[in-house]
Coordinates of C-alpha atoms in Angstrom, one line a residue:
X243 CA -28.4 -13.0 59.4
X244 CA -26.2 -11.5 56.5
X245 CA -25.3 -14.0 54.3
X246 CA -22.1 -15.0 53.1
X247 CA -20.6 -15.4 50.1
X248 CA -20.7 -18.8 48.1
X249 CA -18.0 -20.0 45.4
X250 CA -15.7 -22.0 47.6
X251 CA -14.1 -25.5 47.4
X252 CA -15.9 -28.5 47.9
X253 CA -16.1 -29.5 51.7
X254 CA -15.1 -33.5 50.9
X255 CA -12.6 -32.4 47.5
X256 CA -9.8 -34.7 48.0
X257 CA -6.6 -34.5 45.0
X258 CA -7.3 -37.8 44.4
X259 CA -10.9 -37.6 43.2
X260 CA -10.9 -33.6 42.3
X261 CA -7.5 -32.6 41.6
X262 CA -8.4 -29.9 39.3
X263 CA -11.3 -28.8 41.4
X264 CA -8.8 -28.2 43.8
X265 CA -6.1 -26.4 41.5
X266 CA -8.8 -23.5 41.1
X267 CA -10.7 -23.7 44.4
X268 CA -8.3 -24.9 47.2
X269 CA -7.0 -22.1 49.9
X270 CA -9.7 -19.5 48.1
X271 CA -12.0 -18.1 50.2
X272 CA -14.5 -14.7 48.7
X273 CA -13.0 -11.6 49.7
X274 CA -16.0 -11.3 52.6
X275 CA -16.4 -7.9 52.1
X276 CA -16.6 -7.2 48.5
X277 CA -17.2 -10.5 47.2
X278 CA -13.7 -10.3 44.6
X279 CA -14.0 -13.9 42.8
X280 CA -9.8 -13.3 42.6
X281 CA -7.7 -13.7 45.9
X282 CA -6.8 -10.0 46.8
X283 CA -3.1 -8.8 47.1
X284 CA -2.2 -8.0 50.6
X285 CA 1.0 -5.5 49.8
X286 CA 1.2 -4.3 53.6
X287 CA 4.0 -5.0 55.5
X288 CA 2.9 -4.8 59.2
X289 CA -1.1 -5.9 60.1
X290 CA -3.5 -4.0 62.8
X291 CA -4.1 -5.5 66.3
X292 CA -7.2 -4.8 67.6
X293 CA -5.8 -4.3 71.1
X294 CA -2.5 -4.9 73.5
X295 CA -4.2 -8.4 74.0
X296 CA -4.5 -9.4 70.5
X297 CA -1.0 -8.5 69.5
X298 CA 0.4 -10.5 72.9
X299 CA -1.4 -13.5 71.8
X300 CA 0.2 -13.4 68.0
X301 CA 3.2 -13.1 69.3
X302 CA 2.9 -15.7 71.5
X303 CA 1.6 -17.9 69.4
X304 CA -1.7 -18.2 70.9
X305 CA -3.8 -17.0 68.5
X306 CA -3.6 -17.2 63.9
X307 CA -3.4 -13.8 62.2
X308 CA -1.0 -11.8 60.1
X309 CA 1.4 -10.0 62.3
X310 CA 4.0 -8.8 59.9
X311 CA 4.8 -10.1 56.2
X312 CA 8.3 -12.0 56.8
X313 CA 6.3 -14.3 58.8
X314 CA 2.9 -14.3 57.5
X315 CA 0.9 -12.7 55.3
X316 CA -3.2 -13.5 53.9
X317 CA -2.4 -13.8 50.3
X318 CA 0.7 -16.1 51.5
X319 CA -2.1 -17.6 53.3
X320 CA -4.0 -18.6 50.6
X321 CA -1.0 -20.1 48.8
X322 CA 0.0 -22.2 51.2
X323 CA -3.7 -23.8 52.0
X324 CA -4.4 -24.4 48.1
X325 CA -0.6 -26.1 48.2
X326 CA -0.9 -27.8 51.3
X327 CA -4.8 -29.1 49.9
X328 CA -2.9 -30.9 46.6
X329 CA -0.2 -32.6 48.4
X330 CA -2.7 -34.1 50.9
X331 CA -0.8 -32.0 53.8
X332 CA -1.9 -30.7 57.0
X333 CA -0.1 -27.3 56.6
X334 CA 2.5 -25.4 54.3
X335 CA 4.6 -22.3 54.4
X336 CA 5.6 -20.6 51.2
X337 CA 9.1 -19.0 51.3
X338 CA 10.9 -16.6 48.5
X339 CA 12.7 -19.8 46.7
X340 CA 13.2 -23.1 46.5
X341 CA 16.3 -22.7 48.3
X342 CA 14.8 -21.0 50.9
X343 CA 12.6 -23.7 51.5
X344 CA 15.4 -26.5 52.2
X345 CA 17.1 -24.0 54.8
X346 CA 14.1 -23.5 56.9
X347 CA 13.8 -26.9 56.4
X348 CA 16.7 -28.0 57.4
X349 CA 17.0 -25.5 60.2
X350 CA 13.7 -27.4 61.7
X351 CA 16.1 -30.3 62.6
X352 CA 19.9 -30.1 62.1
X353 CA 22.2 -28.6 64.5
X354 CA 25.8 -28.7 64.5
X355 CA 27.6 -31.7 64.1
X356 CA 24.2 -33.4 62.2
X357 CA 23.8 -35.1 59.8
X358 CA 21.5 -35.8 56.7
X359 CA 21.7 -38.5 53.7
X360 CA 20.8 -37.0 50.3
X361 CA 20.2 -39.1 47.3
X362 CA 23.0 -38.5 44.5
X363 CA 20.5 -37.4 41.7
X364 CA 20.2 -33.6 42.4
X365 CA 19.8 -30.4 41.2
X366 CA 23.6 -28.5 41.1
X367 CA 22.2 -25.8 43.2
X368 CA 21.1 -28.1 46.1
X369 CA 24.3 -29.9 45.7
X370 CA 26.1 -26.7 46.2
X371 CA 23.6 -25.6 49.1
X372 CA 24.1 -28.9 50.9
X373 CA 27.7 -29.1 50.5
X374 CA 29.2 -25.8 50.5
X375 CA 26.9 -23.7 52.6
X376 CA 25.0 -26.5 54.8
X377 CA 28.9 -27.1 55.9
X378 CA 29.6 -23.9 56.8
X379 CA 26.8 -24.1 59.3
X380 CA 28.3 -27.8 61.0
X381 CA 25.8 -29.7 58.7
X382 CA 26.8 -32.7 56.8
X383 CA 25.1 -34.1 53.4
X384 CA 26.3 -37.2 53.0
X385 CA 25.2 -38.0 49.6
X386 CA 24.4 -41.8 48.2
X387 CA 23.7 -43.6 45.2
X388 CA 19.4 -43.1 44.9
X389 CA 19.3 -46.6 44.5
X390 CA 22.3 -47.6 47.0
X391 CA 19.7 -48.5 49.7
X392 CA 22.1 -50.1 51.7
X393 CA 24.4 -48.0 51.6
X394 CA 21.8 -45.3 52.5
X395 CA 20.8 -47.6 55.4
X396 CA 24.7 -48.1 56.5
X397 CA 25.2 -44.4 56.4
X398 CA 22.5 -43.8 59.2
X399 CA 23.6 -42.9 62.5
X400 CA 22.9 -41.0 65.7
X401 CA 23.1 -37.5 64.3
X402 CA 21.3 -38.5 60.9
X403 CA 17.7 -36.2 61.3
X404 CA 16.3 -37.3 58.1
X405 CA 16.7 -38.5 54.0
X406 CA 16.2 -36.3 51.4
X407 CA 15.6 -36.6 47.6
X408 CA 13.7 -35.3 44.5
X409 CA 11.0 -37.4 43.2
X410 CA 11.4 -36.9 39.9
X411 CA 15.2 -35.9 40.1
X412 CA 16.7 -32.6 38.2
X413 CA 18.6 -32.5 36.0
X414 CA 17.7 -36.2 34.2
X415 CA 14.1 -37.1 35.2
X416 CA 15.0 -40.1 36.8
X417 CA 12.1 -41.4 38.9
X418 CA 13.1 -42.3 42.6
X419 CA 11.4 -45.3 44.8
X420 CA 10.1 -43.7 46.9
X421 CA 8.6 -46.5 49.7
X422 CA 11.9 -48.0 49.4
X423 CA 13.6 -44.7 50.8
X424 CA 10.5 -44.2 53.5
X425 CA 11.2 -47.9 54.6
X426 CA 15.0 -46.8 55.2
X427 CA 13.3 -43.7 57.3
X428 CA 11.3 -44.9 59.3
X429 CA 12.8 -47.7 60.4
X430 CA 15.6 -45.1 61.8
X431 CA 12.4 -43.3 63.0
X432 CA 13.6 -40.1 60.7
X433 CA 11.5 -38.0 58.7
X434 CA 11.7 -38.3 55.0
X435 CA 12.1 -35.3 52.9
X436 CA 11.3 -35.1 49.3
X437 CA 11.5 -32.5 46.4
X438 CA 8.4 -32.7 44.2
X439 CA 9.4 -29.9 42.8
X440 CA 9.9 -31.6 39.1
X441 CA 6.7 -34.1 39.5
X442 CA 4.1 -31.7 41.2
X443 CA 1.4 -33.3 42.7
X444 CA -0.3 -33.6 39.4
X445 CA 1.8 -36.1 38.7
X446 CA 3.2 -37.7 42.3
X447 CA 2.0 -37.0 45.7
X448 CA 5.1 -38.3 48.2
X449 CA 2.9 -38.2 51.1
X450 CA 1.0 -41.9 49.5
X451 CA 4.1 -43.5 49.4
X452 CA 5.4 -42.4 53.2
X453 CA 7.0 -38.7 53.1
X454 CA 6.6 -36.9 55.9
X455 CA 7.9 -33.4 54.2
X456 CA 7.6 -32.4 50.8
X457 CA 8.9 -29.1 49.7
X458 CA 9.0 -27.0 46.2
X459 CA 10.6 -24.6 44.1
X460 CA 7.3 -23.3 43.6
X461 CA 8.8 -20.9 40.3
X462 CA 8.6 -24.4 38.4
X463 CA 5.5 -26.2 37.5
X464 CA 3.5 -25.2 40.3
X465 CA 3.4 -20.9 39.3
X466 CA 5.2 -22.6 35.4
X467 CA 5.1 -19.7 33.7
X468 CA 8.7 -18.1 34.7
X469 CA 7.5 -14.7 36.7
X470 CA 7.6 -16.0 39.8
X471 CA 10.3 -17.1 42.7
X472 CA 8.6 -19.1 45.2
X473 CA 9.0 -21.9 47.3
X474 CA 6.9 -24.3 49.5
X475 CA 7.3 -26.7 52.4
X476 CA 4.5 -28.9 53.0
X477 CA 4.3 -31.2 56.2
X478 CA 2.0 -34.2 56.4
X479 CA 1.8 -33.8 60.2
X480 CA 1.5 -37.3 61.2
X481 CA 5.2 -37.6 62.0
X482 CA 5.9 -38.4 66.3
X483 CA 8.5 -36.3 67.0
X484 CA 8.2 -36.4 70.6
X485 CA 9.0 -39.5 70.3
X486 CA 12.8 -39.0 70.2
X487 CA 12.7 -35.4 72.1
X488 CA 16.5 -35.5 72.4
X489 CA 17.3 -36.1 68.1
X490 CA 14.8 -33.1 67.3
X491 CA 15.0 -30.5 70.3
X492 CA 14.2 -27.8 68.0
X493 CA 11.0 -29.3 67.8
X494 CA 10.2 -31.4 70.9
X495 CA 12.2 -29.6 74.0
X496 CA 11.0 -26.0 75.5
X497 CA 11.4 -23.4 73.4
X498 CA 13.4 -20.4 75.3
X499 CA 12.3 -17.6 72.6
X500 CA 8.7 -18.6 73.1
X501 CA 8.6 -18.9 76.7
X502 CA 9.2 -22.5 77.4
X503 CA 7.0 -23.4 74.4
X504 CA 6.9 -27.0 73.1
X505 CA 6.8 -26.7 69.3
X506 CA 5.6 -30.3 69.1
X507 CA 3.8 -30.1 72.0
X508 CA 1.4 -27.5 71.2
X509 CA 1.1 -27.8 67.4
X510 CA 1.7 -31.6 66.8
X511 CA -1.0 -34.2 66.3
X512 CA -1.7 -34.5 69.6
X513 CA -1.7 -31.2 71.2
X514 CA -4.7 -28.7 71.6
X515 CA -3.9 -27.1 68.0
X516 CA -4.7 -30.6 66.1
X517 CA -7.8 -31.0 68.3
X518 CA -9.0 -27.2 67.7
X519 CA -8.4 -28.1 64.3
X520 CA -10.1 -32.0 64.6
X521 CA -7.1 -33.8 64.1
X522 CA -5.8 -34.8 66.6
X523 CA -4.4 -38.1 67.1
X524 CA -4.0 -37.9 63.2
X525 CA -2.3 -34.5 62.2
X526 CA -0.3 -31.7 63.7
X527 CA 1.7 -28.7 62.0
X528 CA 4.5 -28.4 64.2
X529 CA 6.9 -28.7 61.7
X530 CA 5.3 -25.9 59.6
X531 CA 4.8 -23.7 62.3
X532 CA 8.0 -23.7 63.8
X533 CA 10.0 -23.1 60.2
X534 CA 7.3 -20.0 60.2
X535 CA 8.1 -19.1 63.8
X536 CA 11.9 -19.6 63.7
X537 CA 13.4 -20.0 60.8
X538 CA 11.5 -17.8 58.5
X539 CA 11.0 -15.0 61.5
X540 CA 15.0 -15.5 62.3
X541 CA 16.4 -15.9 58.8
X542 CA 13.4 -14.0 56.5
X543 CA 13.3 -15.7 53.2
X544 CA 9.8 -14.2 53.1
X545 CA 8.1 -14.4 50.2
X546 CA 6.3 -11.3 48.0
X547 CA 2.4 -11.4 48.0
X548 CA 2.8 -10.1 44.4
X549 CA 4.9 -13.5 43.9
X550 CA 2.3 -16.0 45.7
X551 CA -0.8 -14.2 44.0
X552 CA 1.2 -15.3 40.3
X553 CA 1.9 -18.4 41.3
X554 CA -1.8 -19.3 42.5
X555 CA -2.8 -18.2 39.3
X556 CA -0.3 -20.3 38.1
X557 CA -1.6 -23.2 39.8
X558 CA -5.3 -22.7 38.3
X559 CA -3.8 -24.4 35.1
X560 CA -1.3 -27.4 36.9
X561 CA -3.8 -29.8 35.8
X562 CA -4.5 -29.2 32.2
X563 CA -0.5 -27.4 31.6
X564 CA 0.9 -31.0 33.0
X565 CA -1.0 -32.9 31.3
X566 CA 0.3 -30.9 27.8
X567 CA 3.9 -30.9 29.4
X568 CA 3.6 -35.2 29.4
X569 CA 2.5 -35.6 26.1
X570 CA 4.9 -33.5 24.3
X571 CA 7.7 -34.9 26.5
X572 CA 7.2 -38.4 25.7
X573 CA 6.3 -37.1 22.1
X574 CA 10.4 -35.7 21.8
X575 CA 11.8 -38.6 23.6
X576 CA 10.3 -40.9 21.2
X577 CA 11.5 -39.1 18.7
X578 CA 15.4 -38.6 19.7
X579 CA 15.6 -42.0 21.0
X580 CA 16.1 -43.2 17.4
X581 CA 17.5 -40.0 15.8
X582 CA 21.2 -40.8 14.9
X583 CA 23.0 -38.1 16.4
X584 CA 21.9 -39.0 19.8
X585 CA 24.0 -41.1 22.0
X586 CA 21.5 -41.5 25.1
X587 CA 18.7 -40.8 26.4
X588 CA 17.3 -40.9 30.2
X589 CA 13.2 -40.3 30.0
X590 CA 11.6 -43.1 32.3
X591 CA 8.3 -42.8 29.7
X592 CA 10.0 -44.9 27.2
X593 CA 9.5 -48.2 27.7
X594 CA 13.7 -48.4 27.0
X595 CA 14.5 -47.1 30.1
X596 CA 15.4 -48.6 33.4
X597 CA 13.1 -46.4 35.0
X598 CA 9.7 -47.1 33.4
X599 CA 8.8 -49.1 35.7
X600 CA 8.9 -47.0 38.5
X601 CA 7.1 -44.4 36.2
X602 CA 4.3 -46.6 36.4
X603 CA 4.0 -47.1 39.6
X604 CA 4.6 -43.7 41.1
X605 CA 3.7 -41.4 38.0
X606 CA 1.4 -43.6 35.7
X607 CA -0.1 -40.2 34.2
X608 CA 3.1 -39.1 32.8
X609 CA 6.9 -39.4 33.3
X610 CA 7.1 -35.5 33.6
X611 CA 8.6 -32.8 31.1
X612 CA 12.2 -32.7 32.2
X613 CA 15.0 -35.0 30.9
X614 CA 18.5 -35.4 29.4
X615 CA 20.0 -36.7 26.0
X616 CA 23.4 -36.9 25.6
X617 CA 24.6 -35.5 21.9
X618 CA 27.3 -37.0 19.6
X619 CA 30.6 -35.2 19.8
X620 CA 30.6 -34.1 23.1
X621 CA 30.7 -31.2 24.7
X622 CA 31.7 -28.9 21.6
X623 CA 28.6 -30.7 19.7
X624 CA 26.1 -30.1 22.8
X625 CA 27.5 -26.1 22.5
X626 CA 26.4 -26.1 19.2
X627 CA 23.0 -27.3 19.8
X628 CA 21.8 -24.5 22.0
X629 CA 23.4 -22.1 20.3
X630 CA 21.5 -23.5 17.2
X631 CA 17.9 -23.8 18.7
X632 CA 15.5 -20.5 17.6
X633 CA 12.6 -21.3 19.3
X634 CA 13.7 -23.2 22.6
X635 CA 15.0 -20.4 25.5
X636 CA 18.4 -21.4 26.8
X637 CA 17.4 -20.7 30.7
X638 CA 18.6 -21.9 33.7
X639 CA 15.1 -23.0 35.0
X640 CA 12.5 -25.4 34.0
X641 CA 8.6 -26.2 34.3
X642 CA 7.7 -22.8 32.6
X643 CA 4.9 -22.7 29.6
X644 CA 8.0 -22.6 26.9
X645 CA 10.6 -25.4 26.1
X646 CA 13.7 -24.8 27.6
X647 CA 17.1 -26.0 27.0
X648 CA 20.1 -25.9 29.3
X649 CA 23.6 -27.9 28.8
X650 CA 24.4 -28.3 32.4
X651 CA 28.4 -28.8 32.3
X652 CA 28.5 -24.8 30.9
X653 CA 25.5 -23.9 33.5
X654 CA 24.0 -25.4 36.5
X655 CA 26.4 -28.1 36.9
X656 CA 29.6 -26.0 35.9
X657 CA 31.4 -25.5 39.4
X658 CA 31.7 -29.1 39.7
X659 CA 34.0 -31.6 38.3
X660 CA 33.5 -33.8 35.7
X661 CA 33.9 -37.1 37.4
X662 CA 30.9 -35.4 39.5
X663 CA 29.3 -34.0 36.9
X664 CA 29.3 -37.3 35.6
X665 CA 27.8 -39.4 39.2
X666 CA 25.1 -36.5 39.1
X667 CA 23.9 -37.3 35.3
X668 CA 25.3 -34.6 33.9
X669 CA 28.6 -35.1 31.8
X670 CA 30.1 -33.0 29.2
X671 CA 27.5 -34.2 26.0
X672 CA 24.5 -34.0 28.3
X673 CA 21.9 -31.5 27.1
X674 CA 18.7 -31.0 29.6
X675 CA 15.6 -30.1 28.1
X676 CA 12.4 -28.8 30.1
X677 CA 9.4 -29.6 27.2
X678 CA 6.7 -27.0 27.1
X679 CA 3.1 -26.8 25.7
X680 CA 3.6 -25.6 22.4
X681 CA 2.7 -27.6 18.8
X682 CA 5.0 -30.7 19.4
X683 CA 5.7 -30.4 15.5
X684 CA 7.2 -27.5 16.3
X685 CA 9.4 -28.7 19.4
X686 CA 11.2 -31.4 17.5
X687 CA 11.2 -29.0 14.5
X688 CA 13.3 -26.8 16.2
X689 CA 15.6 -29.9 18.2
X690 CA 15.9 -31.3 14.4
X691 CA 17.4 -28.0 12.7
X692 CA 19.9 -27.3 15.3
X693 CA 21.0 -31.2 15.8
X694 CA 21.5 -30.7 11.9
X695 CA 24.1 -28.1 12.1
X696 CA 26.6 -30.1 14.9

């Protein structure tokens, strides 16, 4: 017997115990025919079926392989098991963007005339998607305080298919509670959806403290060097939605462009797909597999496999990159909070904030790269300072390699008003930084000359 190829992931790896094990080894399996150490590229759009047979069971969903690259693809593949591995998940489907990620997922549960509660600490593009284009499909955000859990609670009704937030929220780096919110859920017996897009699982794994979805802009810390648009949804696969067949139809009533199909049936964590898989009872993917099989097939955010194979190299490096990212975040905070042309600053490591606390608990590695100061003067004197920096980029993104500086009333958070601007964490002095891994010396080096000249 020929034998195979060796240099794969431990069998029992677990995040917990082998995180960065995982970040080089997870989803990676030899290329069995030549042995390449690297994941190949797959750049092929549509995939050989050995017969009529074959192809009928892929399209019918009755059997895994690549069919066509807007709904699947093997270096996609490998991507989404190495992702799916660090959250803890059951399954995961990478998508172009991070904004293609929260339509499919979305489009898993909401019809017209549903509902969804977002916490109020978001990133201005989601705000936008949820409330501008979400409404143009009959969907409804209705957006709360994050730590209004009443009101959250009060806001729940009949059409409400799940909560949503960011665990470390964008643009401030406030740290949400994030048992409190999956208490809220699943008392209502709805999934809750988080964005770990600004934490990665290096730092905070939503699934331990009762998410049932986690998704990701994948073209922040998780590929984090800026080359890369990607996004990821991750499902635990514990969650009973056949429980309530009549809130999630999409996902628990026959399925007329699969022939009757059950989505949850089938594919959730009781059905014959857990069991081939030796979950059952514990785990499906019914929720991953039906944003593949509908709303990615219907809607094709599809991803590149040039853009997945970047952002698993990417990924090789979460561990040790985060780690850098921590320490020089909590290096500048410490350093602005007592530099006297700052008027604020929200960074849950300092021990100052009203967030440490929940940095400790969910986040005791590190309170993340990302947060805001608020400069003296105002929007004019916030201007000045990232027109000042020399070494800091002034991008519109964050979790890349270099420090990046954005002043979201002029950027991300410019088409809405201030009294918004303002609820969200982002008024008119605000300045957002996203710290990278160079010399901290020369991080606040740079910060220091430009708040000099405002």
């Amino acid at each position: 017997e020929e034998k195979e190829f060796r240099a794969r992931c431990p069998a029992d790896a677990n995040p917990a115990d082998n995180f960065g094990t995982m970040c080089l080894h997870a989803g990676q399996q030899p290329d069995p025919i030549y042995g390449s150490r690297v994941p190949p590229i797959y750049m092929n759009t549509g995939f050989i079926f050995k017969d009529a047979d074959d192809a009928a069971a892929k399209f019918a969903l009755q059997a895994f392989g690549p069919i066509y690259t807007r709904i699947g693809n093997p270096t996609n593949d490998a991507l989404e098991a190495k992702v799916a591995g660090l959250e803890g998940g059951m399954a995961a489907l990478a998508v172009a963007s991070g904004h293609g990620a929260q339509l499919l997922c979305f489009s898993n549960l909401m019809n017209s005339g549903d509902n969804f509660i977002s916490t109020n600490k978001l990133y201005g593009g989601s705000y936008t998607q949820f409330t501008r284009q979400f409404k143009q499909f009959g969907w409804e955000a209705r957006i709360k305080d994050q730590d209004d859990f009443a009101g959250i609670e009060a806001s729940i009704d009949a059409n409400t298919k799940a909560i949503y937030c960011e665990s470390i929220a964008n643009p401030g780096g406030i740290i949400t509670d994030l048992e409190a919110l999956s208490s809220i859920a699943k008392k209502a017996g709805i999934p809750l959806i988080v964005d770990n897009t600004t934490a990665s699982p290096y730092l905070i794994r939503p699934f331990e403290f009762g998410a049932d979805v986690v998704i990701h802009s994948a073209t922040k810390f998780l590929g984090g060097h800026g080359n890369s648009l990607g996004g990821v949804i991750v499902e635990k696969g514990d969650f009973d939605w056949l429980a309530q067949p009549d809130k999630f139809p999409i996902l628990s009533k026959p399925c007329d462009s699969y022939n009757g199909m059950t989505f949850a049936e089938v594919f959730g964590k009781d059905g014959p797909v857990a069991e081939m898989f030796g979950t059952k009872g514990q785990t499906g993917m019914a929720f991953a597999i039906a944003a593949r099989a509908l709303g990615l097939r219907d809607m094709g955010p599809c991803i590149s496999p040039m853009n997945t194979f970047q952002i698993q190299t990417g990924i090789e490096t979460l561990h040790l990159r985060m780690e850098r990212h921590c320490q020089n975040a909590q290096a500048l905070a410490e350093y602005l909070e007592s530099h006297p042309k700052i008027e604020w600053i929200h960074y849950a490591g300092l021990k100052s904030d009203p967030g440490y606390g929940l940095h400790q608990k969910y986040c005791p590695k590190g309170a993340g790269s990302l947060f805001t100061f608020g400069v003296k003067g105002g929007y004019d004197a916030a201007k000045t300072v990232v027109n000042e920096v020399q070494m800091f980029s002034l991008v519109a993104n964050l979790g890349d390699t270099r420090s990046l500086i954005a002043h979201p009333a002029s950027m991300m958070h410019s088409q809405l008003d201030e009294a918004t601007r303002e609820e969200f964490g982002a008024p008119s002095e605000c300045l957002r930084v996203s710290v990278g891994i160079e010399e901290i010396s020369d991080i606040i080096g740079d910060l220091e000359q430009a708040l000099a000249k405002c």
